[in-house]
mmCIF file of C-alpha atoms in Angstrom:
data_model
loop_
_atom_site.group_PDB
_atom_site.id
_atom_site.type_symbol
_atom_site.label_atom_id
_atom_site.label_comp_id
_atom_site.label_asym_id
_atom_site.label_seq_id
_atom_site.Cartn_x
_atom_site.Cartn_y
_atom_site.Cartn_z
ATOM 1 C CA MET A 399 13.674 17.648 -9.708
ATOM 2 C CA LYS A 400 10.141 18.399 -8.590
ATOM 3 C CA ASN A 401 7.595 15.870 -8.685
ATOM 4 C CA ILE A 402 4.461 16.773 -10.113
ATOM 5 C CA ILE A 403 1.146 16.294 -7.746
ATOM 6 C CA SER A 404 -1.343 18.458 -9.663
ATOM 7 C CA ARG A 405 -4.286 19.050 -11.649
ATOM 8 C CA ASP A 406 -2.835 17.014 -14.093
ATOM 9 C CA PHE A 407 -2.136 13.317 -11.871
ATOM 10 C CA PHE A 408 -5.817 13.363 -12.162
ATOM 11 C CA VAL A 409 -6.361 13.748 -15.961
ATOM 12 C CA LEU A 410 -6.592 10.189 -17.407
ATOM 13 C CA VAL A 411 -7.521 8.767 -20.593
ATOM 14 C CA ILE A 412 -11.126 7.754 -19.959
ATOM 15 C CA LEU A 413 -11.707 4.136 -22.093
ATOM 16 C CA PHE A 414 -14.446 2.088 -22.583
ATOM 17 C CA SER A 415 -14.762 -0.582 -19.780
ATOM 18 C CA SER A 416 -15.038 -3.453 -21.482
ATOM 19 C CA PHE A 417 -11.708 -2.641 -22.782
ATOM 20 C CA MET A 418 -9.950 -1.703 -19.772
ATOM 21 C CA ALA A 419 -11.171 -5.257 -18.592
ATOM 22 C CA GLN A 420 -9.189 -6.854 -20.474
ATOM 23 C CA ALA A 421 -5.970 -4.501 -19.480
ATOM 24 C CA VAL A 422 -3.039 -6.435 -17.906
ATOM 25 C CA VAL A 423 -0.011 -4.353 -17.553
ATOM 26 C CA ILE A 424 3.805 -5.042 -16.962
ATOM 27 C CA LYS A 425 6.132 -2.561 -15.947
ATOM 28 C CA ASP A 426 9.951 -3.898 -14.833
ATOM 29 C CA ASN A 427 13.036 -2.168 -14.664
ATOM 30 C CA GLY A 428 15.046 -5.028 -13.807
ATOM 31 C CA ILE A 429 15.175 -5.347 -9.955
ATOM 32 C CA ILE A 430 11.520 -4.553 -9.526
ATOM 33 C CA GLY A 431 8.961 -5.963 -11.904
ATOM 34 C CA ILE A 432 5.075 -5.488 -11.353
ATOM 35 C CA THR A 433 2.326 -6.930 -13.055
ATOM 36 C CA LEU A 434 -1.584 -4.920 -12.945
ATOM 37 C CA GLY A 435 -4.726 -5.948 -14.219
ATOM 38 C CA GLU A 436 -5.079 -10.210 -13.384
ATOM 39 C CA GLU A 437 -8.405 -11.298 -13.551
ATOM 40 C CA ASN A 438 -9.476 -8.039 -14.066
ATOM 41 C CA TYR A 439 -8.278 -6.829 -10.385
ATOM 42 C CA PRO A 440 -7.411 -2.787 -11.231
ATOM 43 C CA MET A 441 -4.248 -3.390 -8.533
ATOM 44 C CA ILE A 442 -1.034 -4.597 -8.424
ATOM 45 C CA THR A 443 -2.121 -8.154 -8.525
ATOM 46 C CA SER A 444 1.742 -9.874 -8.130
ATOM 47 C CA MET A 445 5.226 -8.355 -7.439
ATOM 48 C CA ARG A 446 9.129 -9.792 -8.454
ATOM 49 C CA ILE A 447 12.185 -8.820 -7.056
ATOM 50 C CA GLN A 448 14.733 -9.779 -9.893
ATOM 51 C CA GLY A 449 12.554 -12.143 -11.475
ATOM 52 C CA VAL A 450 11.587 -14.094 -8.294
ATOM 53 C CA GLU A 451 7.850 -13.652 -7.440
ATOM 54 C CA ILE A 452 7.623 -11.695 -3.689
ATOM 55 C CA VAL A 453 4.185 -11.177 -4.012
ATOM 56 C CA PRO A 454 1.632 -13.579 -5.990
ATOM 57 C CA HIS A 455 -1.744 -13.293 -7.260
ATOM 58 C CA ASP A 456 -4.393 -14.409 -4.481
ATOM 59 C CA ASN A 457 -7.302 -12.377 -4.313
ATOM 60 C CA ALA A 458 -9.386 -9.095 -4.275
ATOM 61 C CA GLY A 459 -8.388 -8.359 -0.985
ATOM 62 C CA ALA A 460 -4.668 -9.503 -0.936
ATOM 63 C CA ASP A 461 -1.937 -8.652 -3.507
ATOM 64 C CA PHE A 462 -0.716 -4.962 -3.757
ATOM 65 C CA GLN A 463 -3.153 -2.397 -3.471
ATOM 66 C CA PHE A 464 -4.505 0.414 -0.866
ATOM 67 C CA THR A 465 -8.002 0.706 0.773
ATOM 68 C CA GLY A 466 -10.093 2.679 2.972
ATOM 69 C CA ARG A 467 -12.770 2.438 6.105
ATOM 70 C CA LYS A 468 -15.519 4.114 7.389
ATOM 71 C CA PRO A 469 -15.348 4.120 11.555
ATOM 72 C CA ALA A 470 -17.934 1.841 13.078
ATOM 73 C CA VAL A 471 -20.544 2.471 15.325
ATOM 74 C CA GLY A 472 -18.808 2.631 18.843
ATOM 75 C CA ASP A 473 -15.149 3.420 18.004
ATOM 76 C CA PRO A 474 -12.985 4.156 20.835
ATOM 77 C CA LEU A 475 -11.155 7.482 20.495
ATOM 78 C CA SER A 476 -7.894 5.787 21.084
ATOM 79 C CA THR A 477 -6.816 1.799 20.830
ATOM 80 C CA PRO A 478 -3.036 0.566 21.700
ATOM 81 C CA ASP A 479 -3.582 -1.242 18.527
ATOM 82 C CA PRO A 480 -5.148 0.400 15.627
ATOM 83 C CA TYR A 481 -5.176 -2.962 13.268
ATOM 84 C CA ALA A 482 -7.181 -5.024 15.941
ATOM 85 C CA TYR A 483 -10.259 -4.909 13.806
ATOM 86 C CA ILE A 484 -12.813 -2.826 15.217
ATOM 87 C CA PRO A 485 -16.595 -3.841 15.462
ATOM 88 C CA GLY A 486 -18.077 -3.525 11.522
ATOM 89 C CA GLY A 487 -15.142 -1.993 10.497
ATOM 90 C CA ASP A 488 -14.756 -4.264 7.479
ATOM 91 C CA ALA A 489 -18.500 -3.454 6.907
ATOM 92 C CA TYR A 490 -17.883 -0.490 4.835
ATOM 93 C CA ASN A 491 -14.375 -1.130 3.375
ATOM 94 C CA PRO A 492 -14.075 0.413 -0.374
ATOM 95 C CA THR A 493 -11.205 -1.533 -1.866
ATOM 96 C CA GLN A 494 -9.148 -1.016 -4.544
ATOM 97 C CA GLY A 495 -8.974 -4.691 -5.970
ATOM 98 C CA GLY A 496 -12.729 -5.594 -4.859
ATOM 99 C CA ASP A 497 -14.938 -7.438 -2.540
ATOM 100 C CA CYS A 498 -14.735 -10.443 -0.618
ATOM 101 C CA TRP A 499 -16.598 -12.628 -2.641
ATOM 102 C CA GLY A 500 -13.898 -11.684 -6.023
ATOM 103 C CA TYR A 501 -15.707 -9.206 -7.822
ATOM 104 C CA SER A 502 -13.505 -7.117 -9.047
ATOM 105 C CA SER A 503 -13.279 -3.063 -8.384
ATOM 106 C CA THR A 504 -13.877 -0.657 -11.603
ATOM 107 C CA LEU A 505 -11.039 0.428 -13.685
ATOM 108 C CA THR A 506 -12.486 3.751 -14.581
ATOM 109 C CA GLY A 507 -9.301 4.913 -16.602
ATOM 110 C CA TYR A 508 -5.501 4.725 -16.918
ATOM 111 C CA ILE A 509 -2.370 6.370 -18.207
ATOM 112 C CA LEU A 510 -0.058 3.691 -19.232
ATOM 113 C CA ASN A 511 3.119 5.557 -19.542
ATOM 114 C CA TRP A 512 2.821 8.403 -16.408
ATOM 115 C CA ASN A 513 5.322 10.775 -16.068
ATOM 116 C CA SER A 514 5.288 11.326 -11.984
ATOM 117 C CA GLY A 515 7.798 14.407 -12.409
ATOM 118 C CA TYR A 516 11.020 13.015 -10.691
ATOM 119 C CA GLY A 517 12.895 12.988 -13.912
ATOM 120 C CA VAL A 518 12.579 9.283 -14.557
ATOM 121 C CA PRO A 519 10.846 8.077 -17.926
ATOM 122 C CA ALA A 520 7.329 8.179 -18.557
ATOM 123 C CA SER A 521 7.422 3.941 -19.513
ATOM 124 C CA ASN A 522 8.741 3.649 -15.894
ATOM 125 C CA GLY A 523 5.268 5.111 -14.806
ATOM 126 C CA ILE A 524 1.385 3.846 -14.476
ATOM 127 C CA LEU A 525 -1.288 5.837 -13.316
ATOM 128 C CA TRP A 526 -4.839 3.416 -13.018
ATOM 129 C CA ALA A 527 -8.313 4.998 -11.876
ATOM 130 C CA VAL A 528 -10.623 3.163 -10.131
ATOM 131 C CA GLN A 529 -13.991 3.424 -8.538
ATOM 132 C CA PRO A 530 -13.807 0.579 -5.583
ATOM 133 C CA LEU A 531 -16.106 -1.882 -4.335
ATOM 134 C CA ASN A 532 -16.702 -2.415 -0.804
ATOM 135 C CA TYR A 533 -15.028 -5.381 0.721
ATOM 136 C CA ASN A 534 -17.989 -5.961 2.525
ATOM 137 C CA GLU A 535 -16.682 -8.858 4.970
ATOM 138 C CA PRO A 536 -18.125 -7.466 8.697
ATOM 139 C CA ASN A 537 -16.672 -9.701 11.595
ATOM 140 C CA GLY A 538 -15.716 -12.597 9.158
ATOM 141 C CA ASN A 539 -19.486 -12.339 7.239
ATOM 142 C CA CYS A 540 -18.742 -12.070 3.387
ATOM 143 C CA SER A 541 -21.351 -11.184 1.038
ATOM 144 C CA PRO A 542 -21.020 -9.078 -2.234
ATOM 145 C CA GLY A 543 -19.997 -5.569 -2.092
ATOM 146 C CA SER A 544 -21.834 -2.404 -3.715
ATOM 147 C CA LEU A 545 -19.976 0.054 -5.663
ATOM 148 C CA LEU A 546 -18.970 2.897 -3.362
ATOM 149 C CA PRO A 547 -18.837 6.725 -4.133
ATOM 150 C CA TYR A 548 -15.333 7.121 -4.148
ATOM 151 C CA SER A 549 -12.512 7.632 -6.657
ATOM 152 C CA PHE A 550 -9.222 5.707 -5.911
ATOM 153 C CA ASN A 551 -5.942 6.655 -8.150
ATOM 154 C CA MET A 552 -3.005 4.615 -7.784
ATOM 155 C CA GLY A 553 0.027 5.908 -9.501
ATOM 156 C CA VAL A 554 3.280 4.081 -9.496
ATOM 157 C CA THR A 555 6.971 4.831 -10.989
ATOM 158 C CA LEU A 556 9.894 2.409 -10.782
ATOM 159 C CA GLY A 557 13.105 3.835 -10.506
ATOM 160 C CA ASP A 558 15.301 4.208 -13.595
ATOM 161 C CA GLY A 559 18.847 3.545 -12.209
ATOM 162 C CA VAL A 560 19.355 7.159 -12.858
ATOM 163 C CA HIS A 561 17.283 9.963 -11.481
ATOM 164 C CA LEU A 562 15.888 7.195 -9.007
ATOM 165 C CA PRO A 563 17.451 3.778 -7.661
ATOM 166 C CA LYS A 564 15.854 0.593 -9.289
ATOM 167 C CA GLU A 565 15.387 -0.856 -5.402
ATOM 168 C CA MET A 566 13.055 2.254 -5.217
ATOM 169 C CA MET A 567 8.702 2.331 -5.857
ATOM 170 C CA VAL A 568 7.404 5.473 -5.379
ATOM 171 C CA MET A 569 3.669 5.291 -5.031
ATOM 172 C CA THR A 570 1.109 8.135 -5.393
ATOM 173 C CA MET A 571 -2.336 7.184 -3.554
ATOM 174 C CA SER A 572 -5.201 9.379 -3.868
ATOM 175 C CA ILE A 573 -8.631 9.065 -2.503
ATOM 176 C CA ARG A 574 -11.711 11.708 -3.277
ATOM 177 C CA LYS A 575 -15.539 11.627 -2.367
ATOM 178 C CA ASN A 576 -17.971 11.530 -5.276
ATOM 179 C CA ASP A 577 -20.700 12.398 -3.030
ATOM 180 C CA VAL A 578 -20.308 14.945 -0.447
ATOM 181 C CA ASN A 579 -22.725 12.772 1.594
ATOM 182 C CA ALA A 580 -20.920 9.641 1.193
ATOM 183 C CA PRO A 581 -19.492 7.940 4.421
ATOM 184 C CA ASN A 582 -16.524 9.595 5.552
ATOM 185 C CA LEU A 583 -13.353 7.264 5.494
ATOM 186 C CA LEU A 584 -11.252 7.201 8.824
ATOM 187 C CA LYS A 585 -7.468 7.649 7.650
ATOM 188 C CA ARG A 586 -6.345 5.873 10.339
ATOM 189 C CA HIS A 587 -7.896 2.796 9.306
ATOM 190 C CA SER A 588 -6.978 3.020 5.619
ATOM 191 C CA GLU A 589 -4.226 0.561 4.469
ATOM 192 C CA ILE A 590 -1.710 3.466 2.318
ATOM 193 C CA PRO A 591 -0.453 1.123 1.086
ATOM 194 C CA VAL A 592 -0.557 -3.098 1.832
ATOM 195 C CA ALA A 593 0.853 -6.025 0.394
ATOM 196 C CA PHE A 594 0.668 -9.458 0.759
ATOM 197 C CA PRO A 595 4.232 -11.082 0.082
ATOM 198 C CA LEU A 596 5.169 -14.551 0.387
ATOM 199 C CA THR A 597 5.937 -15.310 3.819
ATOM 200 C CA SER A 598 8.105 -18.669 3.366
ATOM 201 C CA PHE A 599 10.644 -15.916 1.113
ATOM 202 C CA MET A 600 10.323 -12.957 3.649
ATOM 203 C CA ARG A 601 9.519 -14.300 7.411
ATOM 204 C CA TYR A 602 11.577 -11.612 9.642
ATOM 205 C CA ALA A 603 9.839 -8.310 10.259
ATOM 206 C CA TYR A 604 11.655 -5.119 11.339
ATOM 207 C CA PHE A 605 10.831 -1.280 11.743
ATOM 208 C CA SER A 606 12.465 1.705 12.177
ATOM 209 C CA ASN A 607 11.775 5.065 13.614
ATOM 210 C CA ASN A 608 13.864 6.847 11.445
ATOM 211 C CA GLY A 609 15.146 5.078 8.292
ATOM 212 C CA VAL A 610 18.672 4.686 9.676
ATOM 213 C CA ASP A 611 18.272 2.494 13.052
ATOM 214 C CA PHE A 612 16.252 -0.743 12.643
ATOM 215 C CA GLU A 613 15.367 -3.685 15.267
ATOM 216 C CA PRO A 614 13.569 -6.426 14.959
ATOM 217 C CA MET A 615 9.258 -6.064 15.070
ATOM 218 C CA TYR A 616 8.770 -9.114 18.165
ATOM 219 C CA LEU A 617 5.440 -10.184 18.697
ATOM 220 C CA ASN A 618 5.554 -12.879 21.789
ATOM 221 C CA GLY A 619 9.450 -12.363 21.849
ATOM 222 C CA THR A 620 10.195 -13.642 18.063
ATOM 223 C CA HIS A 621 10.066 -11.376 15.177
ATOM 224 C CA ASP A 622 9.681 -14.499 13.072
ATOM 225 C CA ILE A 623 6.702 -14.028 11.147
ATOM 226 C CA GLN A 624 5.605 -18.254 10.783
ATOM 227 C CA GLN A 625 5.713 -18.595 14.740
ATOM 228 C CA TRP A 626 3.145 -15.913 15.100
ATOM 229 C CA GLU A 627 -0.713 -16.547 15.890
ATOM 230 C CA ASN A 628 -2.636 -16.174 12.296
ATOM 231 C CA SER A 629 -3.853 -12.703 11.895
ATOM 232 C CA ALA A 630 -2.606 -11.692 15.399
ATOM 233 C CA PRO A 631 -2.431 -7.903 15.329
ATOM 234 C CA ASN A 632 1.050 -6.773 15.673
ATOM 235 C CA SER A 633 1.563 -2.939 15.283
ATOM 236 C CA ARG A 634 4.142 -0.055 15.826
ATOM 237 C CA VAL A 635 4.445 3.470 15.450
ATOM 238 C CA GLY A 636 7.401 4.522 13.261
ATOM 239 C CA LYS A 637 8.218 5.350 9.525
ATOM 240 C CA VAL A 638 9.945 2.372 8.321
ATOM 241 C CA VAL A 639 8.286 -1.666 7.888
ATOM 242 C CA MET A 640 10.441 -4.026 6.501
ATOM 243 C CA LEU A 641 10.315 -7.964 5.872
ATOM 244 C CA SER A 642 13.267 -9.868 4.997
ATOM 245 C CA ASN A 643 14.838 -13.438 4.470
ATOM 246 C CA ILE A 644 17.516 -12.983 7.731
ATOM 247 C CA ASP A 645 17.513 -13.273 11.022
ATOM 248 C CA ASN A 646 19.584 -10.537 11.861
ATOM 249 C CA ALA A 647 19.637 -8.012 8.792
ATOM 250 C CA HIS A 648 19.606 -5.196 11.667
ATOM 251 C CA THR A 649 23.303 -6.336 12.876
ATOM 252 C CA ASN A 650 24.344 -7.639 9.057
ATOM 253 C CA PRO A 651 22.896 -5.046 6.818
ATOM 254 C CA SER A 652 25.178 -5.813 3.828
ATOM 255 C CA SER A 653 23.224 -9.606 3.668
ATOM 256 C CA GLY A 654 19.575 -10.849 2.653
ATOM 257 C CA THR A 655 16.919 -9.611 0.491
ATOM 258 C CA GLY A 656 14.140 -7.354 1.652
ATOM 259 C CA MET A 657 11.259 -5.201 0.864
ATOM 260 C CA ALA A 658 10.228 -2.074 3.049
ATOM 261 C CA PHE A 659 7.458 0.273 3.011
ATOM 262 C CA TYR A 660 8.491 4.082 3.976
ATOM 263 C CA SER A 661 6.467 6.527 5.522
ATOM 264 C CA HIS A 662 7.762 10.029 5.278
ATOM 265 C CA THR A 663 5.924 11.171 8.648
ATOM 266 C CA ASP A 664 5.295 8.685 11.995
ATOM 267 C CA THR A 665 2.185 6.193 10.996
ATOM 268 C CA TRP A 666 1.131 3.058 12.105
ATOM 269 C CA LEU A 667 3.235 -0.025 10.838
ATOM 270 C CA ILE A 668 1.482 -3.117 10.887
ATOM 271 C CA VAL A 669 2.504 -6.983 9.443
ATOM 272 C CA GLN A 670 0.394 -9.641 10.277
ATOM 273 C CA ASN A 671 1.028 -13.744 9.821
ATOM 274 C CA ARG A 672 -1.969 -14.584 7.184
ATOM 275 C CA GLY A 673 -0.958 -18.193 6.698
ATOM 276 C CA TYR A 674 1.136 -18.489 3.693
ATOM 277 C CA LEU A 675 1.529 -14.582 2.822
ATOM 278 C CA THR A 676 2.108 -12.142 5.067
ATOM 279 C CA LEU A 677 -0.003 -8.635 5.774
ATOM 280 C CA VAL A 678 2.516 -5.608 5.568
ATOM 281 C CA SER A 679 1.190 -2.064 5.569
ATOM 282 C CA THR A 680 1.783 1.731 6.610
ATOM 283 C CA LEU A 681 -1.589 2.840 7.918
ATOM 284 C CA GLY A 682 -2.644 6.562 7.023
ATOM 285 C CA ALA A 683 -2.503 7.954 10.264
ATOM 286 C CA LEU A 684 -1.599 8.274 13.435
ATOM 287 C CA ASN A 685 -4.670 9.615 14.997
ATOM 288 C CA TYR A 686 -8.702 9.243 15.170
ATOM 289 C CA ASP A 687 -9.288 12.578 14.312
ATOM 290 C CA THR A 688 -8.448 12.839 10.394
ATOM 291 C CA TYR A 689 -10.887 11.575 8.104
ATOM 292 C CA ILE A 690 -11.471 12.344 4.041
ATOM 293 C CA SER A 691 -14.812 14.175 4.807
ATOM 294 C CA ASP A 692 -15.000 16.730 1.589
ATOM 295 C CA SER A 693 -14.819 16.120 -1.856
ATOM 296 C CA ASN A 694 -11.388 17.093 -2.286
ATOM 297 C CA TRP A 695 -8.524 14.952 -3.307
ATOM 298 C CA HIS A 696 -6.295 13.214 -0.677
ATOM 299 C CA THR A 697 -3.218 12.278 -1.682
ATOM 300 C CA LEU A 698 -0.348 10.344 -0.066
ATOM 301 C CA VAL A 699 3.021 9.412 -1.332
ATOM 302 C CA ARG A 700 4.923 6.555 0.065
ATOM 303 C CA VAL A 701 7.893 4.379 -1.035
ATOM 304 C CA MET A 702 9.118 0.992 -1.142
ATOM 305 C CA GLY A 703 12.610 0.120 -0.944
ATOM 306 C CA VAL A 704 13.727 -3.679 -2.178
ATOM 307 C CA GLY A 705 17.307 -5.259 -1.226
ATOM 308 C CA ASN A 706 19.481 -5.830 1.762
ATOM 309 C CA LEU A 707 19.115 -3.637 4.911
ATOM 310 C CA ASN A 708 21.796 -1.156 3.588
ATOM 311 C CA THR A 709 20.133 -0.686 0.067
ATOM 312 C CA ILE A 710 16.870 -0.126 1.522
ATOM 313 C CA LYS A 711 18.618 3.012 3.785
ATOM 314 C CA GLY A 712 19.718 4.358 0.206
ATOM 315 C CA VAL A 713 16.404 4.222 -0.975
ATOM 316 C CA ILE A 714 14.853 5.825 1.603
ATOM 317 C CA ALA A 715 17.636 8.883 1.673
ATOM 318 C CA LYS A 716 17.151 9.388 -1.903
ATOM 319 C CA ALA A 717 13.435 9.651 -1.643
ATOM 320 C CA ASN A 718 14.218 12.491 0.749
ATOM 321 C CA GLU A 719 16.246 13.814 -1.298
ATOM 322 C CA LYS A 720 14.119 13.611 -4.075
ATOM 323 C CA ILE A 721 10.500 13.834 -3.413
ATOM 324 C CA THR A 722 10.176 17.284 -2.902
ATOM 325 C CA SER A 723 6.032 17.214 -1.759
ATOM 326 C CA TRP A 724 4.583 14.245 -0.146
ATOM 327 C CA GLY A 725 0.774 15.054 -0.941
ATOM 328 C CA ASN A 726 -2.022 17.102 0.628
ATOM 329 C CA TRP A 727 -2.839 14.306 2.318
ATOM 330 C CA TYR A 728 -2.925 15.956 6.156
#
């Protein structure tokens, strides 16, 4: 069935913020479980695989969400690692969760049971609309962030085991400038999405150029994230980034448990050691020539798969079969 990415995607039930601030929602299909809205943060604040917590609720800049960034003054046209943060790049960083002081972005509306159009019951979906705060941590110096003139929509669909595998979660992420004079956002530095799972559970990093052939994502000779220097950048160009709890998932694909982000087009794949958490992300573009510069919605669909590597490959194959539109992001 053709999925829905249309004007209906942006028709939300707008509620009073005093009520929305109390919204905590759990969606669970028996394989993937997500909680949204803990401590008023309008994002996926924790995630579980078969009841085991993989992504804990940590802070406004972590958990499971997406972000944008404006180019910093003096940005180079290219860099060998797009996640080696450019000077001042976090000085203007609209973030779904909130700012670096822990204040939450504003939930402006939501559809509790959202029909995303894949044939999956609406009860397996949810759509949240957010006006983001600036994360505001230039060069590591944190200050409270202001509310920025953008709208974010995060739509999530969990597989039902019939139309989509239960090991699949589809993420429909959109950004719009509310003010044509607002700074342009650089798609290459947007994290679409980003999650912070527990390093102790899935400590080995992998990537794939095609969703079929996987290899370890080495940094200084090891793909064991716990052996990496804290926050050392590690990136590849490809379509899939995966974390696993076994060190030979690429040669033993029927074993272990992992989580993977799949991009239908090539992009930058990011993994970083952040102490007891691992940052894993797919960025919004390969090049520096793609911006959010108008007042239109820019929508990108990406997929998460969980399970052993064979299961994740099956999720990717099903995504390519079922998803007929990957958005108008490019």
